[in-house]
Short mmCIF file of C-alpha atoms in Angstrom, two decimals:
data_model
loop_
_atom_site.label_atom_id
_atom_site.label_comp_id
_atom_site.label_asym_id
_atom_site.label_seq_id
_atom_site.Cartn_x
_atom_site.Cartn_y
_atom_site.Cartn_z
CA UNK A 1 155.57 52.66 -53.09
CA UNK A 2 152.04 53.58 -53.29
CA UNK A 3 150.13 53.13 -56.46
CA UNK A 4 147.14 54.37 -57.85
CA UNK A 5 145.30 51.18 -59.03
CA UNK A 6 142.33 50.76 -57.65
CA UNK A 7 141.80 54.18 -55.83
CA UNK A 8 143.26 57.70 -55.33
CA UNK A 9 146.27 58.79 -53.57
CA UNK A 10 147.40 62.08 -51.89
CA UNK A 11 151.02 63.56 -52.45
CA UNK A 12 152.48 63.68 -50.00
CA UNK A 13 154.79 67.06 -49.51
CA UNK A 14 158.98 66.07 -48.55
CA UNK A 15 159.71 66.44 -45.36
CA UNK A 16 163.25 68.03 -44.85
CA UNK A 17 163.06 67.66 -41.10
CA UNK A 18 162.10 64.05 -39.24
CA UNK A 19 160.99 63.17 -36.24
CA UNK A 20 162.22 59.67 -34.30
CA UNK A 21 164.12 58.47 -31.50
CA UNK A 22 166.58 61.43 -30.97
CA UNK A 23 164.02 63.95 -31.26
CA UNK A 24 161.64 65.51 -28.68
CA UNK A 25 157.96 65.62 -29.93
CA UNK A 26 154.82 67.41 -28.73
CA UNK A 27 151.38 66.69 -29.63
CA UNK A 28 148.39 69.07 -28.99
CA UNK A 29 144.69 69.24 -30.42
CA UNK A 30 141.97 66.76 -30.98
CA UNK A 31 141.27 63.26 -30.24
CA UNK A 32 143.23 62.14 -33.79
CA UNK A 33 146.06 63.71 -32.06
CA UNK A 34 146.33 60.81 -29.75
CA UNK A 35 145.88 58.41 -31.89
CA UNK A 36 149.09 59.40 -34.21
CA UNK A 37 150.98 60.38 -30.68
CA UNK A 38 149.48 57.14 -29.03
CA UNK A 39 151.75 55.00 -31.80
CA UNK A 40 154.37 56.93 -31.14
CA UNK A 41 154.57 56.62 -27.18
CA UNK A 42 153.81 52.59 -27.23
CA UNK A 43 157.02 52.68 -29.55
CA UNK A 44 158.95 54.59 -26.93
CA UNK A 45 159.86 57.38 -28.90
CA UNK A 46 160.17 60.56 -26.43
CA UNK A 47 156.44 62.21 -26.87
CA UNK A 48 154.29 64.52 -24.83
CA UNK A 49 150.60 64.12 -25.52
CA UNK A 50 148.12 66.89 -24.87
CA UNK A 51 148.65 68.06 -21.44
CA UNK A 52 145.61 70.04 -21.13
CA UNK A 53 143.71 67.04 -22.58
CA UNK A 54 141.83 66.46 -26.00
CA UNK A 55 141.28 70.24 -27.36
CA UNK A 56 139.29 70.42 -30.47
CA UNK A 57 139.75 74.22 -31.69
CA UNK A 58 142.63 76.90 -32.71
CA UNK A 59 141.65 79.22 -30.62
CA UNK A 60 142.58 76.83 -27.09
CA UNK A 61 145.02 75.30 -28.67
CA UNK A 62 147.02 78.35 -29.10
CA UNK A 63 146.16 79.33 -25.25
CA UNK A 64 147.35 75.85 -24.21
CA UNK A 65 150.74 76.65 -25.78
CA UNK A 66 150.78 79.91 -24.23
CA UNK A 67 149.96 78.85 -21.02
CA UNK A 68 152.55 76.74 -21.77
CA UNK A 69 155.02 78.84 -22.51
CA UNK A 70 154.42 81.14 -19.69
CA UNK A 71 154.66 78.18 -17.33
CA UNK A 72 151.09 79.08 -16.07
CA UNK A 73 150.59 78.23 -12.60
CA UNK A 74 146.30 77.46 -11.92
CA UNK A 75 145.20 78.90 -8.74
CA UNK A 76 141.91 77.90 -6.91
CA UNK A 77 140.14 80.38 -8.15
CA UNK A 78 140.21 79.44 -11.81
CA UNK A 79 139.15 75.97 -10.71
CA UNK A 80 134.87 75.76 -11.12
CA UNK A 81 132.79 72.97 -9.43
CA UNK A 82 129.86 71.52 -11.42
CA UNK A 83 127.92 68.75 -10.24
CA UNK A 84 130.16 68.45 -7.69
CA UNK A 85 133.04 67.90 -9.60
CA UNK A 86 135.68 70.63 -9.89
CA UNK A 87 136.84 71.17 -13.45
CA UNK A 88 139.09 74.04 -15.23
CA UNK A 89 137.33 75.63 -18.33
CA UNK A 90 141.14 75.32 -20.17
CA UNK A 91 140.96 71.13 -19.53
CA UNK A 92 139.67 68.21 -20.80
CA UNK A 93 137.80 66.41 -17.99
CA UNK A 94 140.48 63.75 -17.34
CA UNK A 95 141.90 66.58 -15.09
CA UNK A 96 138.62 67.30 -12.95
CA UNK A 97 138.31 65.81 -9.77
CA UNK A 98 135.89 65.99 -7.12
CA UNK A 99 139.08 66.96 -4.72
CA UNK A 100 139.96 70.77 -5.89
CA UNK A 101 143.42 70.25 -4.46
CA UNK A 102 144.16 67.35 -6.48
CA UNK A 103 142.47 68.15 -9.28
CA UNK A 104 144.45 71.58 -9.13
CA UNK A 105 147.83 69.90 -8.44
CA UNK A 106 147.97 67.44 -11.53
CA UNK A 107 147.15 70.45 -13.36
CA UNK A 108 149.62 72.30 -12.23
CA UNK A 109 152.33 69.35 -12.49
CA UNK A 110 151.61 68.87 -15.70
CA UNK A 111 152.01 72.64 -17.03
CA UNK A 112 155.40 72.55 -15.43
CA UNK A 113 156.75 69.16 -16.68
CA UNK A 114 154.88 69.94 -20.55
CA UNK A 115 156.52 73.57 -20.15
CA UNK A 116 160.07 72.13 -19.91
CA UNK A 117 159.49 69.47 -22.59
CA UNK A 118 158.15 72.06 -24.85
CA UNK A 119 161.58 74.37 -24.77
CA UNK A 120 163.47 71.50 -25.54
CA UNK A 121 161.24 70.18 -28.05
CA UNK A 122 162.50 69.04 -31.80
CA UNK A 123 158.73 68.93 -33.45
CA UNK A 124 155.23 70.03 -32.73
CA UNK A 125 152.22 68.38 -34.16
CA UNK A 126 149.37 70.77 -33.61
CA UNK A 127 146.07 68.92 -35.28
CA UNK A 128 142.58 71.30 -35.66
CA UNK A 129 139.60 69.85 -35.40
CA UNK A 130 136.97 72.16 -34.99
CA UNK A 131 136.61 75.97 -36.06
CA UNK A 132 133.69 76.21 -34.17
CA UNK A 133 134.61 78.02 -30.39
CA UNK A 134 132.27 78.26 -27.30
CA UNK A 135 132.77 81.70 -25.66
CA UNK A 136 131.57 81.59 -21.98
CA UNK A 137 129.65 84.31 -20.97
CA UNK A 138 130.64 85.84 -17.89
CA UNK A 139 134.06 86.15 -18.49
CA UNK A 140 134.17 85.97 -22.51
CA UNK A 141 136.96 83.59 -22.51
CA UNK A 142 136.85 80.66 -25.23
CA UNK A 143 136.68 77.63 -22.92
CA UNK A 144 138.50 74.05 -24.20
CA UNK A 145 135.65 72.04 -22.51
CA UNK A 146 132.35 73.05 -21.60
CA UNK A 147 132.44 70.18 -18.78
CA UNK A 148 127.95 69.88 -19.37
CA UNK A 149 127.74 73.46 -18.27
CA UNK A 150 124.25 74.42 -19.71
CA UNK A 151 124.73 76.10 -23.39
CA UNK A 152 122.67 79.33 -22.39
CA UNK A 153 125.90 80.27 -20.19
CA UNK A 154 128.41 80.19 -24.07
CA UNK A 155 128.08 82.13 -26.95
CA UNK A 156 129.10 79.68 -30.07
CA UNK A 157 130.77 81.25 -32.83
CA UNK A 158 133.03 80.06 -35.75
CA UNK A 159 136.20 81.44 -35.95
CA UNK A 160 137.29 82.82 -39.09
CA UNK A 161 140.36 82.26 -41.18
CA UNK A 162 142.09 85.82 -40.06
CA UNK A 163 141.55 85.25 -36.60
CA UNK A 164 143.30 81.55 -36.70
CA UNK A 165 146.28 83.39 -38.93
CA UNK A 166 146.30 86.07 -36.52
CA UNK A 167 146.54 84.26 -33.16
CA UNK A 168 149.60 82.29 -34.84
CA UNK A 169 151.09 84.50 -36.89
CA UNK A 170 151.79 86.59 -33.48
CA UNK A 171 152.01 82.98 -30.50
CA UNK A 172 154.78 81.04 -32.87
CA UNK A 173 157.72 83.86 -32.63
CA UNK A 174 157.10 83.77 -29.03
CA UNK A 175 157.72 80.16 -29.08
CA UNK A 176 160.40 80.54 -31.39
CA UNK A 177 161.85 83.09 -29.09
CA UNK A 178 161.48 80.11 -26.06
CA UNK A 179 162.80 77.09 -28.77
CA UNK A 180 164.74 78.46 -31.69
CA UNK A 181 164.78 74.77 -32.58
CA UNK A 182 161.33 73.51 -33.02
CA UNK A 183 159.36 71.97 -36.27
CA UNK A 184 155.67 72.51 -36.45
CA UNK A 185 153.36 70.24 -38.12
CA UNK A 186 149.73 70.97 -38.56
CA UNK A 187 147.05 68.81 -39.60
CA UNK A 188 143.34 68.73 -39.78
CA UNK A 189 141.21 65.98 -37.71
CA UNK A 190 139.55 63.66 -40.25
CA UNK A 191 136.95 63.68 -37.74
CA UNK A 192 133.66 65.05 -38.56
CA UNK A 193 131.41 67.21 -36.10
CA UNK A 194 128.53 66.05 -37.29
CA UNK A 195 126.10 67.72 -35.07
CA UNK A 196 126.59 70.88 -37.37
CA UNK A 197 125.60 69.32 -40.39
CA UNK A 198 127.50 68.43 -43.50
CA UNK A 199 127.84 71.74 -44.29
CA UNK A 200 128.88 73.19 -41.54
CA UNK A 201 131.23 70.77 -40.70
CA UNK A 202 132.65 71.41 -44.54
CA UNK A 203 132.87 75.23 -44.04
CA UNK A 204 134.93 74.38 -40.55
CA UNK A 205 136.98 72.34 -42.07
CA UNK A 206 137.81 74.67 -44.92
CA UNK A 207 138.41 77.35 -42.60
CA UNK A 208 141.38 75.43 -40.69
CA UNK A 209 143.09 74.22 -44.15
CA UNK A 210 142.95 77.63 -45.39
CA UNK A 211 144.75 79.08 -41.95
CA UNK A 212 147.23 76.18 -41.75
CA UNK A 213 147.70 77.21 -45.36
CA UNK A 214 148.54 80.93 -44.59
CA UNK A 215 150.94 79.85 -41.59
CA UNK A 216 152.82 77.33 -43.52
CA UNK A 217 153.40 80.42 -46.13
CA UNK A 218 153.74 82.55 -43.86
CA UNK A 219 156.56 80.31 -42.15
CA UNK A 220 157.85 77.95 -44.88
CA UNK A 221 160.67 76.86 -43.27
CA UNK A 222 159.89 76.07 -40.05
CA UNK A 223 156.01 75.24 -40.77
CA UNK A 224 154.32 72.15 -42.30
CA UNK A 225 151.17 70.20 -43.05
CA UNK A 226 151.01 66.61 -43.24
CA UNK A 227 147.87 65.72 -45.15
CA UNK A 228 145.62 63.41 -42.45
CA UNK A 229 142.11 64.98 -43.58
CA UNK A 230 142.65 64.45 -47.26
CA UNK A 231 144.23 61.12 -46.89
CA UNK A 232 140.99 59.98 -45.41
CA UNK A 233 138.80 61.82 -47.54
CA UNK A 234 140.16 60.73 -50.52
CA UNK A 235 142.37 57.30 -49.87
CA UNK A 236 139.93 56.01 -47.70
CA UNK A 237 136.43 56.65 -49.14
CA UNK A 238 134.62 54.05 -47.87
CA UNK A 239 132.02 53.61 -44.31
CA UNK A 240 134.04 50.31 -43.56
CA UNK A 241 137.11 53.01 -42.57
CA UNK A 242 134.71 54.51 -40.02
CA UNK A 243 133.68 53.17 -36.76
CA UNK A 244 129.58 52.48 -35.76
CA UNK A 245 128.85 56.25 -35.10
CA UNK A 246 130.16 56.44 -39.07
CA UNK A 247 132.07 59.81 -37.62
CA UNK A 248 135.50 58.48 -35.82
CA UNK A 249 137.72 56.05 -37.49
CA UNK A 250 138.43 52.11 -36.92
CA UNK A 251 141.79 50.67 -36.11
CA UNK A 252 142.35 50.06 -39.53
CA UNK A 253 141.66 53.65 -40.26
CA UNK A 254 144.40 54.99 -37.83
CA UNK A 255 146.72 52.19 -38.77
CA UNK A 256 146.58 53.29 -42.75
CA UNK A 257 147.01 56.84 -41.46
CA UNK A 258 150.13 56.13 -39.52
CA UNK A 259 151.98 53.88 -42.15
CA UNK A 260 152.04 57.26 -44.25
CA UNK A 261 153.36 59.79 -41.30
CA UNK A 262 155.71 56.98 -40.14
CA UNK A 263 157.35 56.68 -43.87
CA UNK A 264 157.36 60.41 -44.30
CA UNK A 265 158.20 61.90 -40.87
CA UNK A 266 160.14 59.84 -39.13
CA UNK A 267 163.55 59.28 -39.78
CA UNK A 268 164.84 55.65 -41.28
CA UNK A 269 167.49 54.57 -38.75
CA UNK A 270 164.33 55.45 -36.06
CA UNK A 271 161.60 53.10 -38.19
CA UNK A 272 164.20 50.67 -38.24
CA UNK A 273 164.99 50.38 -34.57
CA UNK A 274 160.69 50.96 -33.89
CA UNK A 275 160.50 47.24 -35.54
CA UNK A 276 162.76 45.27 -32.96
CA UNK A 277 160.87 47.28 -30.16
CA UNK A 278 157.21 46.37 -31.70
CA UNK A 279 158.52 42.88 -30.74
CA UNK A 280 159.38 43.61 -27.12
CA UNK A 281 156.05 45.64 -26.46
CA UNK A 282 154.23 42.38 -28.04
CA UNK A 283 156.67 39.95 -25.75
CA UNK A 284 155.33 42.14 -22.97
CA UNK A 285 151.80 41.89 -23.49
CA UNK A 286 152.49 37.86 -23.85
CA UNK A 287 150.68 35.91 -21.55
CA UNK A 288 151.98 32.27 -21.45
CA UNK A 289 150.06 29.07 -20.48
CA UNK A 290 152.47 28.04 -17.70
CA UNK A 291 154.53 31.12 -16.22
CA UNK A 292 156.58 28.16 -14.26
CA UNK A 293 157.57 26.70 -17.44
CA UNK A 294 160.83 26.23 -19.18
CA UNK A 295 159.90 27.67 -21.88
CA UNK A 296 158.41 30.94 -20.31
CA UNK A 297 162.01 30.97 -18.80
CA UNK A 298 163.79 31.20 -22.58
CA UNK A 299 160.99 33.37 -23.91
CA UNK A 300 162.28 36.00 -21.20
CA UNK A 301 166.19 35.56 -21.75
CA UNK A 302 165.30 35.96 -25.28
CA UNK A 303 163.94 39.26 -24.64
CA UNK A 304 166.34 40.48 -22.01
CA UNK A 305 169.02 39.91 -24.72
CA UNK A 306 167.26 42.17 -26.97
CA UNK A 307 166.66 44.61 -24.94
CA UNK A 308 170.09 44.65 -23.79
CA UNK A 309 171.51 44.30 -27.75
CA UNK A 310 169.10 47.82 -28.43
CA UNK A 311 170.48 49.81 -25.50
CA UNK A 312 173.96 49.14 -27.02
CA UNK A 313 173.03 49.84 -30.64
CA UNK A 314 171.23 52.87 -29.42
CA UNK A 315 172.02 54.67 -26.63
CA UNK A 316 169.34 57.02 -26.97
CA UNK A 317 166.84 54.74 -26.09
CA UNK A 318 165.41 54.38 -22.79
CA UNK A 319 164.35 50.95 -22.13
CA UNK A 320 164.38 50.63 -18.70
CA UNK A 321 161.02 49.21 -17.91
CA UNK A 322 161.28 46.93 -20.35
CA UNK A 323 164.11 45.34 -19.43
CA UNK A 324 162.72 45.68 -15.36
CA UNK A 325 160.12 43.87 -16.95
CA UNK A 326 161.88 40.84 -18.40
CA UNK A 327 164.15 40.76 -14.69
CA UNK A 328 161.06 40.54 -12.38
CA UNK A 329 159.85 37.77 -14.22
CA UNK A 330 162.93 35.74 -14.40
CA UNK A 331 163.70 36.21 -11.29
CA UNK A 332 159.55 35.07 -9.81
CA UNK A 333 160.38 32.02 -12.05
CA UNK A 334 163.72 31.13 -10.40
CA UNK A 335 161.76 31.87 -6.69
CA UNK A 336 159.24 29.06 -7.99
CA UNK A 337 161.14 26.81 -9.13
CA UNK A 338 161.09 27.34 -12.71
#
């Protein structure tokens, strides 16, 4: 239990529904995104992590998701090549490439594998970070990235509450329609956008609580916040939480943040199971003295056990590389003599 001793704490709301191991999650929106859904994938649990890349606003978030949900197949055409790279104004630059085919075809892969995870998701985790939009020009479309396009070809604007409530209050029964099934989460990036000011960034913010706040109303029983933003704000109210640029968190940060969504939305038998596999992604990143050694060799059969004692008490879990891990090596120390 938490207590409030030497600083503040934020309620946190019940969760009826919980994510873990049997569950199907999606996560979409800013960088803080991947760090929660980061956790989550180097802990196995079945995850799908932004794939259009980091998106910072409501406005492409809710055209990722209908892309999404329309299966969009890219075509050349939308593709754009900027100083001689070839980039997609709906993309993070991880999927720009200075081949358009291949840039186009991991696009393209990854709307159809996302699309199929999406229908049979359990939970999405949608966090905001940004009201602020940049509207390109020539075809008035809010763009994800801007990809160093000059800023005299986008209009900036901040979007208001309405608009945010509107564009979800009519994409979620279409993905309701696709998923009768699925959980979403919102949250707000404790991540400040500095560059427009303190109060700027304040009146942003506000704007995506207040929205979040009208959609979880709106849909109380199948919409939620969890409380990242405040948590910071208020739990953690100190510089020494906040990496050099005093704007995006440390380690410890992230790691303070996750202890509270891992207690609250994920389910107990999953936590429980997450601690035995913390100890085979550690024996993993091991690296011994003398890989020839004896005791390498019982370091690995330890291991291998383990893995093999989880797939048995959970069948759910999909350890297969781990346990093609633990095999290769064994089997290189038996070829050398070990």
């Amino acid at each position: 239990m938490r207590g409030a001793k030497f600083q503040t704490y934020v309620d946190i709301p019940h969760y009826q529904h919980k994510a873990g191991y049997e569950k199907r999650s999606v996560f979409v929106g800013s960088c803080f995104t991947e760090n929660v859904g980061n956790r989550m994938q180097a802990l196995k649990y079945p995850v799908d992590i932004n794939p259009f890349g980091i998106l910072y606003n409501p406005s492409s978030v809710g055209n990722a998701l209908q892309l999404l949900l329309n299966e969009k197949k890219f075509s050349a055409g939308e593709l754009f090549q900027h100083n001689g790279i070839w980039h997609s104004f709906m993309h993070h630059g991880r999927f720009s490439s200075v081949d358009q085919a291949e840039a186009l075809e991991q696009i393209n892969a990854r709307v159809a594998f996302s699309s199929n995870w999406l229908r049979q998701a359990d939970f999405l985790f949608l966090t905001f970070g940004t009201s602020w939009i940049y509207r390109y020009k020539e075809s008035g479309e809010v763009v994800a990235n801007c990809h160093k396009v000059p800023a005299s070809k986008f209009v900036r604007e901040r979007l208001s509450v309405r608009e945010i409530v509107d564009v979800y209050t009519e994409l979620l029964p279409r993905m309701w329609a696709q998923n009768p099934e699925v959980k979403i989460v919102f949250t707000v990036s404790p991540i400040r956008h500095w560059k427009d000011g303190a109060i700027e960034n304040q009146r942003s913010k506000a704007a995506l609580i207040l929205a979040i706040d009208e959609l979880v109303k709106r849909f109380p029983d199948r919409c939620f916040y969890f409380p990242s933003y405040e948590i910071v704000m208020d739990e953690l109210r100190d510089y020494r939480f906040y990496s050099e640029d005093m704007l995006h968190l440390t380690e410890v940060a992230v790691d303070h943040i996750w202890s509270v969504f891992e207690e609250s939305l994920i389910d107990a038998e999953s936590r429980k199971a997450a601690v035995k596999i913390q100890k085979l992604v550690n024996a993993m990143q091991h690296r011994p003295v003398n890989k020839r050694s004896q005791e390498f060799a019982v370091f690995l059969n330890k291991f291998l056990k383990m893995t093999e004692e989880l797939e048995k008490e959970y069948s759910y879990l999909n350890l297969k590389l781990e346990k093609e891990y633990f095999i290769r090596h064994l089997r290189e120390l038996e070829q050398n003599g070990g």
